[in-house]
CSV table of C-alpha atoms (C1' of nucleotides) in Angstrom, one decimal:
chain,number,residue,atom,x,y,z
A,1,UNK,CA,-23.6,27.1,-38.7
A,2,UNK,CA,-20.3,25.7,-37.9
A,3,UNK,CA,-19.4,22.1,-37.6
A,4,UNK,CA,-21.6,20.9,-34.9
A,5,UNK,CA,-20.5,19.2,-31.8
A,6,UNK,CA,-20.2,15.5,-31.7
A,7,UNK,CA,-23.7,14.7,-30.4
A,8,UNK,CA,-23.0,14.8,-26.7
A,9,UNK,CA,-23.9,11.2,-26.7
A,10,UNK,CA,-21.0,10.1,-28.9
A,11,UNK,CA,-18.7,12.3,-27.0
A,12,UNK,CA,-19.6,10.7,-23.7
A,13,UNK,CA,-19.3,7.3,-25.4
A,14,UNK,CA,-15.8,8.1,-26.5
A,15,UNK,CA,-15.0,9.3,-23.0
A,16,UNK,CA,-16.1,6.1,-21.6
A,17,UNK,CA,-14.0,4.3,-24.1
A,18,UNK,CA,-10.9,6.0,-23.0
A,19,UNK,CA,-11.9,5.4,-19.4
A,20,UNK,CA,-12.3,1.7,-20.2
A,21,UNK,CA,-8.8,1.5,-21.6
A,22,UNK,CA,-7.5,3.4,-18.7
A,23,UNK,CA,-9.2,1.1,-16.2
A,24,UNK,CA,-7.8,-1.9,-18.1
A,25,UNK,CA,-4.3,-0.6,-17.8
A,26,UNK,CA,-4.9,0.3,-14.2
A,27,UNK,CA,-6.1,-3.1,-13.3
A,28,UNK,CA,-3.4,-4.9,-15.2
A,29,UNK,CA,-0.3,-2.8,-14.4
A,30,UNK,CA,-1.6,-1.7,-11.1
A,31,UNK,CA,-1.7,1.8,-9.7
A,32,UNK,CA,-2.5,5.1,-11.2
A,33,UNK,CA,1.1,5.8,-12.0
A,34,UNK,CA,1.0,3.0,-14.5
A,35,UNK,CA,-1.4,5.1,-16.5
A,36,UNK,CA,0.2,7.2,-19.1
A,37,UNK,CA,-2.1,9.4,-21.2
A,38,UNK,CA,0.3,9.1,-24.1
A,39,UNK,CA,0.5,5.4,-24.0
A,40,UNK,CA,-3.2,5.2,-23.5
A,41,UNK,CA,-4.0,7.3,-26.5
A,42,UNK,CA,-1.6,5.5,-28.8
A,43,UNK,CA,-2.9,2.1,-27.7
A,44,UNK,CA,-6.3,3.4,-28.7
A,45,UNK,CA,-5.0,4.4,-32.1
A,46,UNK,CA,-5.3,8.0,-31.3
A,47,UNK,CA,-2.7,10.7,-31.2
A,48,UNK,CA,-0.9,11.1,-27.9
A,49,UNK,CA,-2.7,14.3,-27.0
A,50,UNK,CA,-6.2,13.2,-27.9
A,51,UNK,CA,-7.3,12.5,-24.3
A,52,UNK,CA,-7.0,16.2,-23.7
A,53,UNK,CA,-10.1,16.6,-25.8
A,54,UNK,CA,-12.1,14.7,-23.2
A,55,UNK,CA,-10.3,15.4,-20.0
A,56,UNK,CA,-8.8,18.6,-18.8
A,57,UNK,CA,-5.8,16.8,-17.4
A,58,UNK,CA,-4.7,13.5,-16.0
A,59,UNK,CA,-6.1,14.2,-12.6
A,60,UNK,CA,-9.6,14.6,-14.1
A,61,UNK,CA,-9.3,11.2,-15.8
A,62,UNK,CA,-8.0,9.5,-12.7
A,63,UNK,CA,-10.8,11.1,-10.8
A,64,UNK,CA,-13.3,9.6,-13.1
A,65,UNK,CA,-11.8,6.2,-12.5
A,66,UNK,CA,-12.1,6.9,-8.8
A,67,UNK,CA,-15.8,7.5,-9.1
A,68,UNK,CA,-16.1,4.3,-11.0
A,69,UNK,CA,-14.3,2.4,-8.2
A,70,UNK,CA,-16.8,3.9,-5.7
A,71,UNK,CA,-19.7,2.8,-7.9
A,72,UNK,CA,-18.2,-0.7,-7.9
A,73,UNK,CA,-17.8,-1.0,-4.2
A,74,UNK,CA,-21.3,0.3,-3.8
A,75,UNK,CA,-22.6,-2.4,-6.1
A,76,UNK,CA,-20.6,-5.0,-4.2
A,77,UNK,CA,-22.2,-3.9,-1.0
A,78,UNK,CA,-25.7,-3.7,-2.4
A,79,UNK,CA,-25.4,-7.1,-3.9
A,80,UNK,CA,-24.3,-8.4,-0.6
A,81,UNK,CA,-27.6,-7.6,1.1
A,82,UNK,CA,-30.1,-8.6,-1.5
A,83,UNK,CA,-32.3,-11.4,-0.1
A,84,UNK,CA,-31.3,-10.8,3.5
A,85,UNK,CA,-34.1,-9.4,5.6
A,86,UNK,CA,-32.4,-9.4,9.0
A,87,UNK,CA,-30.4,-6.2,9.5
A,88,UNK,CA,-28.1,-8.3,11.6
A,89,UNK,CA,-27.2,-10.5,8.7
A,90,UNK,CA,-27.2,-7.5,6.3
A,91,UNK,CA,-24.6,-5.7,8.3
A,92,UNK,CA,-22.4,-8.7,8.6
A,93,UNK,CA,-22.7,-9.6,4.9
A,94,UNK,CA,-22.1,-6.0,4.0
A,95,UNK,CA,-18.9,-5.8,6.0
A,96,UNK,CA,-17.7,-9.1,4.6
A,97,UNK,CA,-18.4,-8.0,1.1
A,98,UNK,CA,-16.6,-4.8,1.6
A,99,UNK,CA,-13.6,-6.4,3.1
A,100,UNK,CA,-13.5,-9.2,0.6
A,101,UNK,CA,-13.8,-6.8,-2.3
A,102,UNK,CA,-11.1,-4.5,-1.0
A,103,UNK,CA,-8.6,-7.3,-0.4
A,104,UNK,CA,-9.3,-8.7,-3.8
A,105,UNK,CA,-8.5,-5.5,-5.6
A,106,UNK,CA,-5.8,-3.6,-3.7
A,107,UNK,CA,-5.0,-1.1,-6.4
A,108,UNK,CA,-8.7,-0.3,-6.9
A,109,UNK,CA,-9.0,0.2,-3.2
A,110,UNK,CA,-6.0,2.4,-3.1
A,111,UNK,CA,-7.4,4.4,-5.9
A,112,UNK,CA,-10.4,5.2,-3.8
A,113,UNK,CA,-8.7,5.9,-0.5
A,114,UNK,CA,-5.0,6.5,-0.9
A,115,UNK,CA,-5.4,9.7,-2.8
A,116,UNK,CA,-4.0,12.7,-1.0
A,117,UNK,CA,-2.7,14.8,-3.8
A,118,UNK,CA,-5.9,15.1,-5.6
A,119,UNK,CA,-7.9,16.4,-2.7
A,120,UNK,CA,-9.1,19.6,-4.3
A,121,UNK,CA,-9.9,18.0,-7.6
A,122,UNK,CA,-11.9,15.4,-5.8
A,123,UNK,CA,-13.8,18.0,-3.8
A,124,UNK,CA,-14.9,19.7,-7.0
A,125,UNK,CA,-16.1,16.6,-8.7
A,126,UNK,CA,-19.9,16.3,-8.2
A,127,UNK,CA,-19.8,12.8,-9.7
A,128,UNK,CA,-17.3,11.6,-7.3
A,129,UNK,CA,-19.0,13.1,-4.3
A,130,UNK,CA,-22.3,11.5,-5.4
A,131,UNK,CA,-20.6,8.1,-5.8
A,132,UNK,CA,-19.1,8.3,-2.3
A,133,UNK,CA,-22.4,9.4,-0.8
A,134,UNK,CA,-24.3,6.5,-2.4
A,135,UNK,CA,-21.8,4.0,-1.2
A,136,UNK,CA,-22.0,5.2,2.3
A,137,UNK,CA,-25.7,5.3,2.1
A,138,UNK,CA,-25.9,1.6,1.7
A,139,UNK,CA,-24.4,1.3,5.2
A,140,UNK,CA,-26.5,4.1,6.6
A,141,UNK,CA,-29.7,2.6,5.3
A,142,UNK,CA,-29.0,-0.8,6.7
A,143,UNK,CA,-28.3,0.6,10.1
A,144,UNK,CA,-31.3,2.9,10.0
A,145,UNK,CA,-33.5,0.0,9.1
A,146,UNK,CA,-32.1,-2.0,11.9
A,147,UNK,CA,-32.7,0.8,14.3
A,148,UNK,CA,-36.2,1.2,13.1
A,149,UNK,CA,-36.8,-2.5,13.7
A,150,UNK,CA,-35.3,-2.3,17.1
A,151,UNK,CA,-32.5,-4.6,16.3
A,152,UNK,CA,-29.8,-2.0,16.7
A,153,UNK,CA,-29.4,0.4,19.6
A,154,UNK,CA,-30.4,4.0,18.9
A,155,UNK,CA,-27.8,5.5,21.0
A,156,UNK,CA,-25.9,6.6,17.9
A,157,UNK,CA,-27.4,8.1,14.8
A,158,UNK,CA,-27.1,6.0,11.7
A,159,UNK,CA,-24.6,8.3,9.9
A,160,UNK,CA,-22.2,8.3,12.8
A,161,UNK,CA,-22.6,4.6,13.2
A,162,UNK,CA,-21.8,4.1,9.5
A,163,UNK,CA,-18.7,6.2,9.9
A,164,UNK,CA,-17.6,4.0,12.7
A,165,UNK,CA,-18.2,0.8,10.8
A,166,UNK,CA,-16.5,2.2,7.8
A,167,UNK,CA,-13.5,3.2,9.9
A,168,UNK,CA,-13.3,-0.3,11.2
A,169,UNK,CA,-13.6,-2.0,7.8
A,170,UNK,CA,-11.3,0.5,6.1
A,171,UNK,CA,-8.7,0.3,8.8
A,172,UNK,CA,-8.5,-3.4,8.3
A,173,UNK,CA,-8.5,-3.4,4.6
A,174,UNK,CA,-6.2,-0.5,4.1
A,175,UNK,CA,-3.6,-1.8,6.5
A,176,UNK,CA,-3.7,-5.2,4.9
A,177,UNK,CA,-3.7,-3.9,1.4
A,178,UNK,CA,-0.7,-1.7,2.0
A,179,UNK,CA,1.2,-4.7,3.5
A,180,UNK,CA,1.5,-3.2,6.9
A,181,UNK,CA,2.4,-5.4,9.8
A,182,UNK,CA,2.1,-9.1,9.3
A,183,UNK,CA,-1.4,-10.1,10.1
A,184,UNK,CA,-1.2,-12.5,7.3
A,185,UNK,CA,-3.7,-15.3,7.3
A,186,UNK,CA,-5.0,-14.4,10.7
A,187,UNK,CA,-6.8,-11.4,9.2
A,188,UNK,CA,-9.8,-13.6,8.5
A,189,UNK,CA,-10.1,-14.4,12.1
A,190,UNK,CA,-9.7,-10.7,12.9
A,191,UNK,CA,-12.7,-9.8,10.9
A,192,UNK,CA,-15.5,-11.3,13.0
A,193,UNK,CA,-13.7,-10.2,16.1
A,194,UNK,CA,-13.5,-6.6,14.9
A,195,UNK,CA,-17.2,-6.6,13.8
A,196,UNK,CA,-18.3,-8.1,17.0
A,197,UNK,CA,-16.2,-5.7,19.0
A,198,UNK,CA,-17.8,-2.7,17.2
A,199,UNK,CA,-21.2,-4.2,17.5
A,200,UNK,CA,-20.9,-5.0,21.2
A,201,UNK,CA,-19.1,-1.7,21.8
A,202,UNK,CA,-21.8,0.3,20.2
A,203,UNK,CA,-24.5,-1.4,22.2
A,204,UNK,CA,-22.8,-0.2,25.3
A,205,UNK,CA,-21.9,3.1,23.8
A,206,UNK,CA,-24.6,5.1,25.7
A,207,UNK,CA,-22.0,5.5,28.4
A,208,UNK,CA,-19.6,6.8,25.8
A,209,UNK,CA,-22.0,9.3,24.3
A,210,UNK,CA,-23.2,10.4,27.6
A,211,UNK,CA,-19.8,12.0,28.2
A,212,UNK,CA,-20.0,13.5,24.7
A,213,UNK,CA,-23.5,15.0,24.2
A,214,UNK,CA,-24.6,14.3,20.7
A,215,UNK,CA,-24.7,17.3,18.5
A,216,UNK,CA,-26.9,17.5,15.4
A,217,UNK,CA,-25.2,16.3,12.3
A,218,UNK,CA,-25.8,17.0,8.6
A,219,UNK,CA,-24.7,14.9,5.7
A,220,UNK,CA,-23.3,15.8,2.3
B,1,UNK,CA,45.1,-1.1,-0.5
B,2,UNK,CA,42.8,1.3,-2.2
B,3,UNK,CA,41.1,4.3,-0.9
B,4,UNK,CA,38.9,3.0,1.9
B,5,UNK,CA,35.3,4.0,2.2
B,6,UNK,CA,34.5,7.3,3.5
B,7,UNK,CA,34.7,6.3,7.1
B,8,UNK,CA,31.2,4.9,7.1
B,9,UNK,CA,30.3,7.6,9.5
B,10,UNK,CA,30.8,10.4,7.1
B,11,UNK,CA,29.0,8.6,4.4
B,12,UNK,CA,26.0,8.0,6.6
B,13,UNK,CA,26.2,11.6,7.6
B,14,UNK,CA,25.9,12.8,4.0
B,15,UNK,CA,23.1,10.3,3.4
B,16,UNK,CA,21.3,11.9,6.3
B,17,UNK,CA,21.9,15.3,4.8
B,18,UNK,CA,20.2,14.3,1.6
B,19,UNK,CA,17.4,12.8,3.5
B,20,UNK,CA,17.0,16.0,5.5
B,21,UNK,CA,16.7,18.0,2.4
B,22,UNK,CA,14.3,15.5,1.0
B,23,UNK,CA,12.2,15.6,4.1
B,24,UNK,CA,12.1,19.3,4.0
B,25,UNK,CA,10.9,19.3,0.5
B,26,UNK,CA,8.4,16.6,1.4
B,27,UNK,CA,7.0,18.5,4.3
B,28,UNK,CA,6.8,21.8,2.5
B,29,UNK,CA,5.5,20.7,-0.9
B,30,UNK,CA,3.7,17.7,0.4
B,31,UNK,CA,3.7,14.3,-1.0
B,32,UNK,CA,6.5,12.1,-2.3
B,33,UNK,CA,5.8,13.1,-5.9
B,34,UNK,CA,7.0,16.6,-5.0
B,35,UNK,CA,10.4,15.1,-4.4
B,36,UNK,CA,12.7,15.2,-7.4
B,37,UNK,CA,16.1,13.7,-7.1
B,38,UNK,CA,17.4,16.2,-9.6
B,39,UNK,CA,16.0,19.2,-7.9
B,40,UNK,CA,17.1,17.8,-4.6
B,41,UNK,CA,20.7,17.5,-5.7
B,42,UNK,CA,21.0,20.8,-7.4
B,43,UNK,CA,19.5,22.5,-4.3
B,44,UNK,CA,22.2,20.9,-2.3
B,45,UNK,CA,24.8,22.2,-4.7
B,46,UNK,CA,25.5,18.8,-6.1
B,47,UNK,CA,25.1,17.5,-9.6
B,48,UNK,CA,21.8,16.1,-10.5
B,49,UNK,CA,22.9,12.5,-10.3
B,50,UNK,CA,24.8,12.7,-7.1
B,51,UNK,CA,22.1,11.1,-5.0
B,52,UNK,CA,22.6,7.9,-6.9
B,53,UNK,CA,25.9,7.4,-5.0
B,54,UNK,CA,23.9,7.1,-1.8
B,55,UNK,CA,20.6,5.6,-2.9
B,56,UNK,CA,20.1,2.9,-5.5
B,57,UNK,CA,17.0,4.7,-6.8
B,58,UNK,CA,14.2,7.0,-5.8
B,59,UNK,CA,12.3,4.3,-4.1
B,60,UNK,CA,15.1,3.6,-1.7
B,61,UNK,CA,15.3,7.2,-0.7
B,62,UNK,CA,11.6,7.5,-0.2
B,63,UNK,CA,11.7,4.3,1.7
B,64,UNK,CA,14.3,5.8,4.1
B,65,UNK,CA,11.9,8.7,4.6
B,66,UNK,CA,9.2,6.2,5.4
B,67,UNK,CA,11.3,4.6,8.1
B,68,UNK,CA,11.9,8.1,9.5
B,69,UNK,CA,8.2,8.7,9.6
B,70,UNK,CA,7.7,5.5,11.5
B,71,UNK,CA,10.4,6.5,14.0
B,72,UNK,CA,8.6,9.8,14.4
B,73,UNK,CA,5.2,8.3,15.2
B,74,UNK,CA,6.9,5.8,17.5
B,75,UNK,CA,8.4,8.7,19.4
B,76,UNK,CA,5.1,10.5,19.5
B,77,UNK,CA,3.5,7.5,21.0
B,78,UNK,CA,6.3,6.8,23.5
B,79,UNK,CA,6.2,10.4,24.6
B,80,UNK,CA,2.5,10.2,25.2
B,81,UNK,CA,2.8,7.5,27.9
B,82,UNK,CA,5.7,8.8,29.9
B,83,UNK,CA,4.6,9.6,33.5
B,84,UNK,CA,1.4,7.7,33.1
B,85,UNK,CA,1.3,4.6,35.3
B,86,UNK,CA,-2.3,3.4,34.7
B,87,UNK,CA,-2.5,1.3,31.5
B,88,UNK,CA,-6.0,2.6,31.0
B,89,UNK,CA,-4.6,6.2,30.8
B,90,UNK,CA,-1.6,5.0,28.8
B,91,UNK,CA,-3.8,3.5,26.1
B,92,UNK,CA,-6.0,6.5,25.9
B,93,UNK,CA,-3.1,8.9,25.7
B,94,UNK,CA,-1.4,6.6,23.2
B,95,UNK,CA,-4.4,6.6,20.8
B,96,UNK,CA,-4.9,10.3,21.2
B,97,UNK,CA,-1.3,11.1,20.4
B,98,UNK,CA,-1.4,8.8,17.4
B,99,UNK,CA,-4.5,10.4,16.0
B,100,UNK,CA,-3.4,13.9,16.8
B,101,UNK,CA,0.0,13.3,15.2
B,102,UNK,CA,-1.5,11.7,12.1
B,103,UNK,CA,-4.1,14.4,11.5
B,104,UNK,CA,-1.4,17.1,12.0
B,105,UNK,CA,0.8,15.7,9.3
B,106,UNK,CA,-1.3,14.2,6.5
B,107,UNK,CA,1.5,13.8,4.0
B,108,UNK,CA,3.8,12.2,6.5
B,109,UNK,CA,1.0,9.8,7.4
B,110,UNK,CA,0.3,9.0,3.8
B,111,UNK,CA,4.0,8.3,3.4
B,112,UNK,CA,3.8,5.6,6.0
B,113,UNK,CA,0.5,4.0,5.0
B,114,UNK,CA,-0.5,5.0,1.5
B,115,UNK,CA,2.3,3.3,-0.3
B,116,UNK,CA,1.2,0.5,-2.5
B,117,UNK,CA,3.7,0.6,-5.3
B,118,UNK,CA,6.7,0.2,-3.1
B,119,UNK,CA,5.6,-3.0,-1.4
B,120,UNK,CA,8.5,-5.2,-2.5
B,121,UNK,CA,11.1,-2.5,-1.7
B,122,UNK,CA,9.6,-2.0,1.7
B,123,UNK,CA,9.6,-5.7,2.4
B,124,UNK,CA,13.3,-5.9,1.8
B,125,UNK,CA,14.2,-2.9,4.0
B,126,UNK,CA,15.3,-4.2,7.3
B,127,UNK,CA,15.4,-0.6,8.6
B,128,UNK,CA,11.8,0.0,7.8
B,129,UNK,CA,10.6,-3.3,9.1
B,130,UNK,CA,12.4,-2.6,12.4
B,131,UNK,CA,10.9,0.9,12.6
B,132,UNK,CA,7.4,-0.6,12.1
B,133,UNK,CA,7.9,-3.2,14.6
B,134,UNK,CA,9.1,-0.8,17.2
B,135,UNK,CA,6.2,1.5,16.7
B,136,UNK,CA,3.7,-1.4,17.1
B,137,UNK,CA,5.6,-2.6,20.1
B,138,UNK,CA,4.7,0.6,22.0
B,139,UNK,CA,1.1,-0.5,21.7
B,140,UNK,CA,1.8,-4.1,22.4
B,141,UNK,CA,3.8,-3.3,25.5
B,142,UNK,CA,1.1,-1.1,27.0
B,143,UNK,CA,-1.6,-3.7,26.4
B,144,UNK,CA,0.6,-6.5,27.8
B,145,UNK,CA,1.4,-4.5,30.9
B,146,UNK,CA,-2.3,-3.8,31.3
B,147,UNK,CA,-3.1,-7.5,31.0
B,148,UNK,CA,-0.4,-8.4,33.5
B,149,UNK,CA,-1.9,-6.0,36.0
B,150,UNK,CA,-5.3,-7.4,35.3
B,151,UNK,CA,-6.7,-4.1,34.0
B,152,UNK,CA,-7.3,-5.5,30.5
B,153,UNK,CA,-9.0,-8.8,29.7
B,154,UNK,CA,-6.8,-11.6,28.6
B,155,UNK,CA,-9.2,-13.0,26.0
B,156,UNK,CA,-7.0,-11.7,23.2
B,157,UNK,CA,-3.3,-11.8,23.0
B,158,UNK,CA,-1.5,-8.4,23.1
B,159,UNK,CA,-0.4,-8.5,19.5
B,160,UNK,CA,-3.8,-9.1,18.1
B,161,UNK,CA,-5.3,-6.5,20.4
B,162,UNK,CA,-2.7,-4.1,19.2
B,163,UNK,CA,-3.6,-4.8,15.6
B,164,UNK,CA,-7.2,-4.1,16.4
B,165,UNK,CA,-6.5,-0.8,18.1
B,166,UNK,CA,-4.2,0.2,15.2
B,167,UNK,CA,-7.0,-0.7,12.8
B,168,UNK,CA,-9.3,1.6,14.6
B,169,UNK,CA,-6.9,4.5,14.9
B,170,UNK,CA,-5.6,4.1,11.4
B,171,UNK,CA,-9.1,3.7,10.0
B,172,UNK,CA,-10.1,7.0,11.5
B,173,UNK,CA,-6.9,8.9,10.6
B,174,UNK,CA,-6.5,7.6,7.1
B,175,UNK,CA,-10.1,8.3,6.2
B,176,UNK,CA,-9.9,11.8,7.6
B,177,UNK,CA,-6.5,12.6,6.1
B,178,UNK,CA,-7.7,11.5,2.7
B,179,UNK,CA,-10.7,13.8,3.0
B,180,UNK,CA,-13.2,11.0,2.8
B,181,UNK,CA,-16.7,11.7,3.9
B,182,UNK,CA,-17.4,14.7,5.9
B,183,UNK,CA,-16.8,13.9,9.5
B,184,UNK,CA,-15.3,17.4,9.8
B,185,UNK,CA,-14.8,18.8,13.3
B,186,UNK,CA,-16.8,16.1,14.9
B,187,UNK,CA,-14.0,13.6,14.4
B,188,UNK,CA,-12.7,14.5,17.8
B,189,UNK,CA,-16.0,13.4,19.3
B,190,UNK,CA,-15.8,10.2,17.4
B,191,UNK,CA,-12.5,9.3,19.0
B,192,UNK,CA,-13.6,8.5,22.5
B,193,UNK,CA,-16.6,6.7,21.1
B,194,UNK,CA,-14.4,4.5,18.9
B,195,UNK,CA,-12.0,3.7,21.7
B,196,UNK,CA,-14.8,3.0,24.0
B,197,UNK,CA,-16.4,0.7,21.5
B,198,UNK,CA,-13.2,-1.2,21.0
B,199,UNK,CA,-12.5,-1.4,24.7
B,200,UNK,CA,-16.0,-2.6,25.5
B,201,UNK,CA,-16.1,-4.8,22.5
B,202,UNK,CA,-12.9,-6.6,23.4
B,203,UNK,CA,-14.0,-7.1,26.9
B,204,UNK,CA,-16.8,-9.2,25.6
B,205,UNK,CA,-14.7,-10.7,22.8
B,206,UNK,CA,-14.5,-14.1,24.4
B,207,UNK,CA,-18.1,-14.5,23.3
B,208,UNK,CA,-17.2,-13.1,19.9
B,209,UNK,CA,-14.6,-15.6,19.0
B,210,UNK,CA,-16.9,-18.3,20.2
B,211,UNK,CA,-20.0,-17.4,18.2
B,212,UNK,CA,-18.1,-17.0,15.0
B,213,UNK,CA,-15.7,-19.9,14.5
B,214,UNK,CA,-13.2,-18.9,11.9
B,215,UNK,CA,-13.7,-21.6,9.4
B,216,UNK,CA,-15.8,-20.3,6.6
B,217,UNK,CA,-14.7,-17.7,4.1
B,218,UNK,CA,-14.1,-18.2,0.5
B,219,UNK,CA,-12.4,-15.7,-1.8
B,220,UNK,CA,-13.3,-14.4,-5.2
C,1,DA,C1',57.4,10.2,-2.8
C,2,DA,C1',55.1,7.7,-6.4
C,3,DA,C1',51.7,4.8,-7.9
C,4,DG,C1',47.7,2.4,-7.9
C,5,DT,C1',42.9,2.1,-6.7
C,6,DA,C1',38.4,2.6,-5.4
C,7,DA,C1',35.1,6.0,-3.6
C,8,DT,C1',33.0,10.1,-5.1
C,9,DG,C1',31.4,13.7,-8.3
C,10,DT,C1',30.1,15.5,-13.0
C,11,DT,C1',28.3,15.5,-17.6
C,12,DG,C1',25.8,13.7,-21.5
C,13,DA,C1',22.3,11.0,-23.1
C,14,DC,C1',18.1,8.0,-23.5
C,15,DG,C1',13.4,7.5,-23.1
C,16,DC,C1',9.6,8.6,-20.9
C,17,DT,C1',6.1,11.9,-19.0
C,18,DG,C1',2.2,15.8,-18.8
C,19,DT,C1',1.0,19.7,-21.2
C,20,DT,C1',0.4,23.6,-24.4
C,21,DA,C1',0.6,25.9,-28.9
C,22,DC,C1',-0.3,25.6,-33.4
C,23,DG,C1',-1.5,23.8,-37.8
C,24,DT,C1',-4.8,20.8,-40.4
C,25,DT,C1',-9.0,18.6,-41.6
C,26,DA,C1',-13.9,18.2,-42.3
C,27,DA,C1',-18.6,19.2,-41.8
C,28,DT,C1',-22.4,22.2,-41.6
C,29,DG,C1',-25.3,26.6,-41.8
C,30,DG,C1',-25.8,30.5,-44.5
D,1,DC,C1',-19.7,27.9,-52.2
D,2,DC,C1',-17.7,29.4,-48.2
D,3,DA,C1',-16.8,30.8,-43.7
D,4,DT,C1',-17.0,29.1,-39.3
D,5,DT,C1',-15.7,25.9,-35.9
D,6,DA,C1',-15.3,21.4,-33.6
D,7,DA,C1',-12.1,17.6,-33.9
D,8,DC,C1',-7.8,15.8,-34.4
D,9,DG,C1',-2.6,15.5,-35.3
D,10,DT,C1',2.2,17.2,-34.7
D,11,DA,C1',5.9,19.7,-32.7
D,12,DA,C1',7.8,21.4,-29.0
D,13,DC,C1',8.9,22.5,-24.0
D,14,DA,C1',10.2,21.4,-19.6
D,15,DG,C1',10.8,18.0,-16.5
D,16,DC,C1',11.6,13.5,-14.7
D,17,DG,C1',14.4,8.8,-13.3
D,18,DT,C1',18.2,6.5,-14.7
D,19,DC,C1',22.5,4.9,-16.4
D,20,DA,C1',27.1,5.0,-18.6
D,21,DA,C1',31.2,7.2,-19.4
D,22,DC,C1',34.3,10.2,-17.7
D,23,DA,C1',37.0,13.2,-14.3
D,24,DT,C1',38.4,13.9,-9.6
D,25,DT,C1',39.7,13.0,-5.5
D,26,DA,C1',42.2,10.9,-1.3
D,27,DC,C1',43.9,7.2,0.8
D,28,DT,C1',47.1,2.8,1.1
D,29,DT,C1',50.7,0.4,-0.4
D,30,DT,C1',55.2,0.1,-2.2
DNA sequence: AAAGTAATGTTGACGCTGTTACGTTAATGG
DNA sequence: CCATTAACGTAACAGCGTCAACATTACTTT
């Protein structure tokens, strides 16, 4: 009877349009604080409060961007392992892609991992949680496959091992991206050392986990 | 001839007073965005632009808080190794203290490491750079001492080894603090595994640096 | 003691922000 | 034709960082 909704399709399309503009501003100016809903809207030829028809508030918009960023890093990682059949190579290429991608896009990386204020919002976003899970799954799958083939030790379950690798890669990237310490050019030389250290360490980790009996773990 | 500066002492004292108030707000409300110079000043019984007599802008104030945070983590680490003579124990206690401290104060931790926008300001702050260096030095000294005693392998110089350990600890804490993934309570069980992995990995690192000569690597 | 001067403090203003409330338009089902 | 209702625009509020102009100190020099 009334004026019908914008066929949900068009609506989502417009949402994406706003997100595109937001992402553009984000990438160019850098940082989520460079994003202004007002500026965003006026640049799109809309009134300054138009975004509120598509997003409850700024946090929701930024959160959508965050999900996009996770989709991107997932794609980077997936792309890095196509064509590689050896889990060993896959893992190495995966880590390299992750680190390279993160270092190449500091603000995007910060968007994903440097958000502390939006914790509750992020927890409620199904989309974001799914994106995160899928990204981590890339790692988990590679490790699981490697374990199945007998290339990787089975002392640690794939999920925990993925966490450990992510910790290593993220520790490196996040420190570097935030300009901490002065590892400078030597970072490149640190990467293989770090990976190797984790790899070697985990192979001997049975002694470590022996002291800490493994408890069942669930994901999600 | 003219009125001399507030005996620099008093001036610094007042500066610290403002910083105290800022730190209080920061700890209670959480996050640097909770800090408002205007609110801060009025709460101190001053006019809303008074802080500008002591800080060039908000970034400078926040940066001072950041230096404080680094001083704090340094103290935590130093305190963790007093009385311990075995480098092995020192390193373990050091890592434990770092991780415990970080997890106990997420916002303070984020203040130190999640700052991407204030990179240039941070680079110019001598005070901050000194605080960072001193914090890292705690780690470097322990490792160097351990190497001198023959407890730790000498394959990697103390500074690089410190960087690696920091990467590990920071990777863990920062992921956890930002609510990434769901390592939940099991994080504590991850800690010894991680440390063990790094320890063991570094012991075999001489093979690592050999197998992967640092010459490749292109960037996007 | 008076004057001069620079450090310190206050007020007003600018331009920006996120956000809400409210008025306006337009399209469709009855 | 018209009422209903989504979509959109405008006005307004409260807050922010920041600066410039002004007032107030309090000390040093004469």
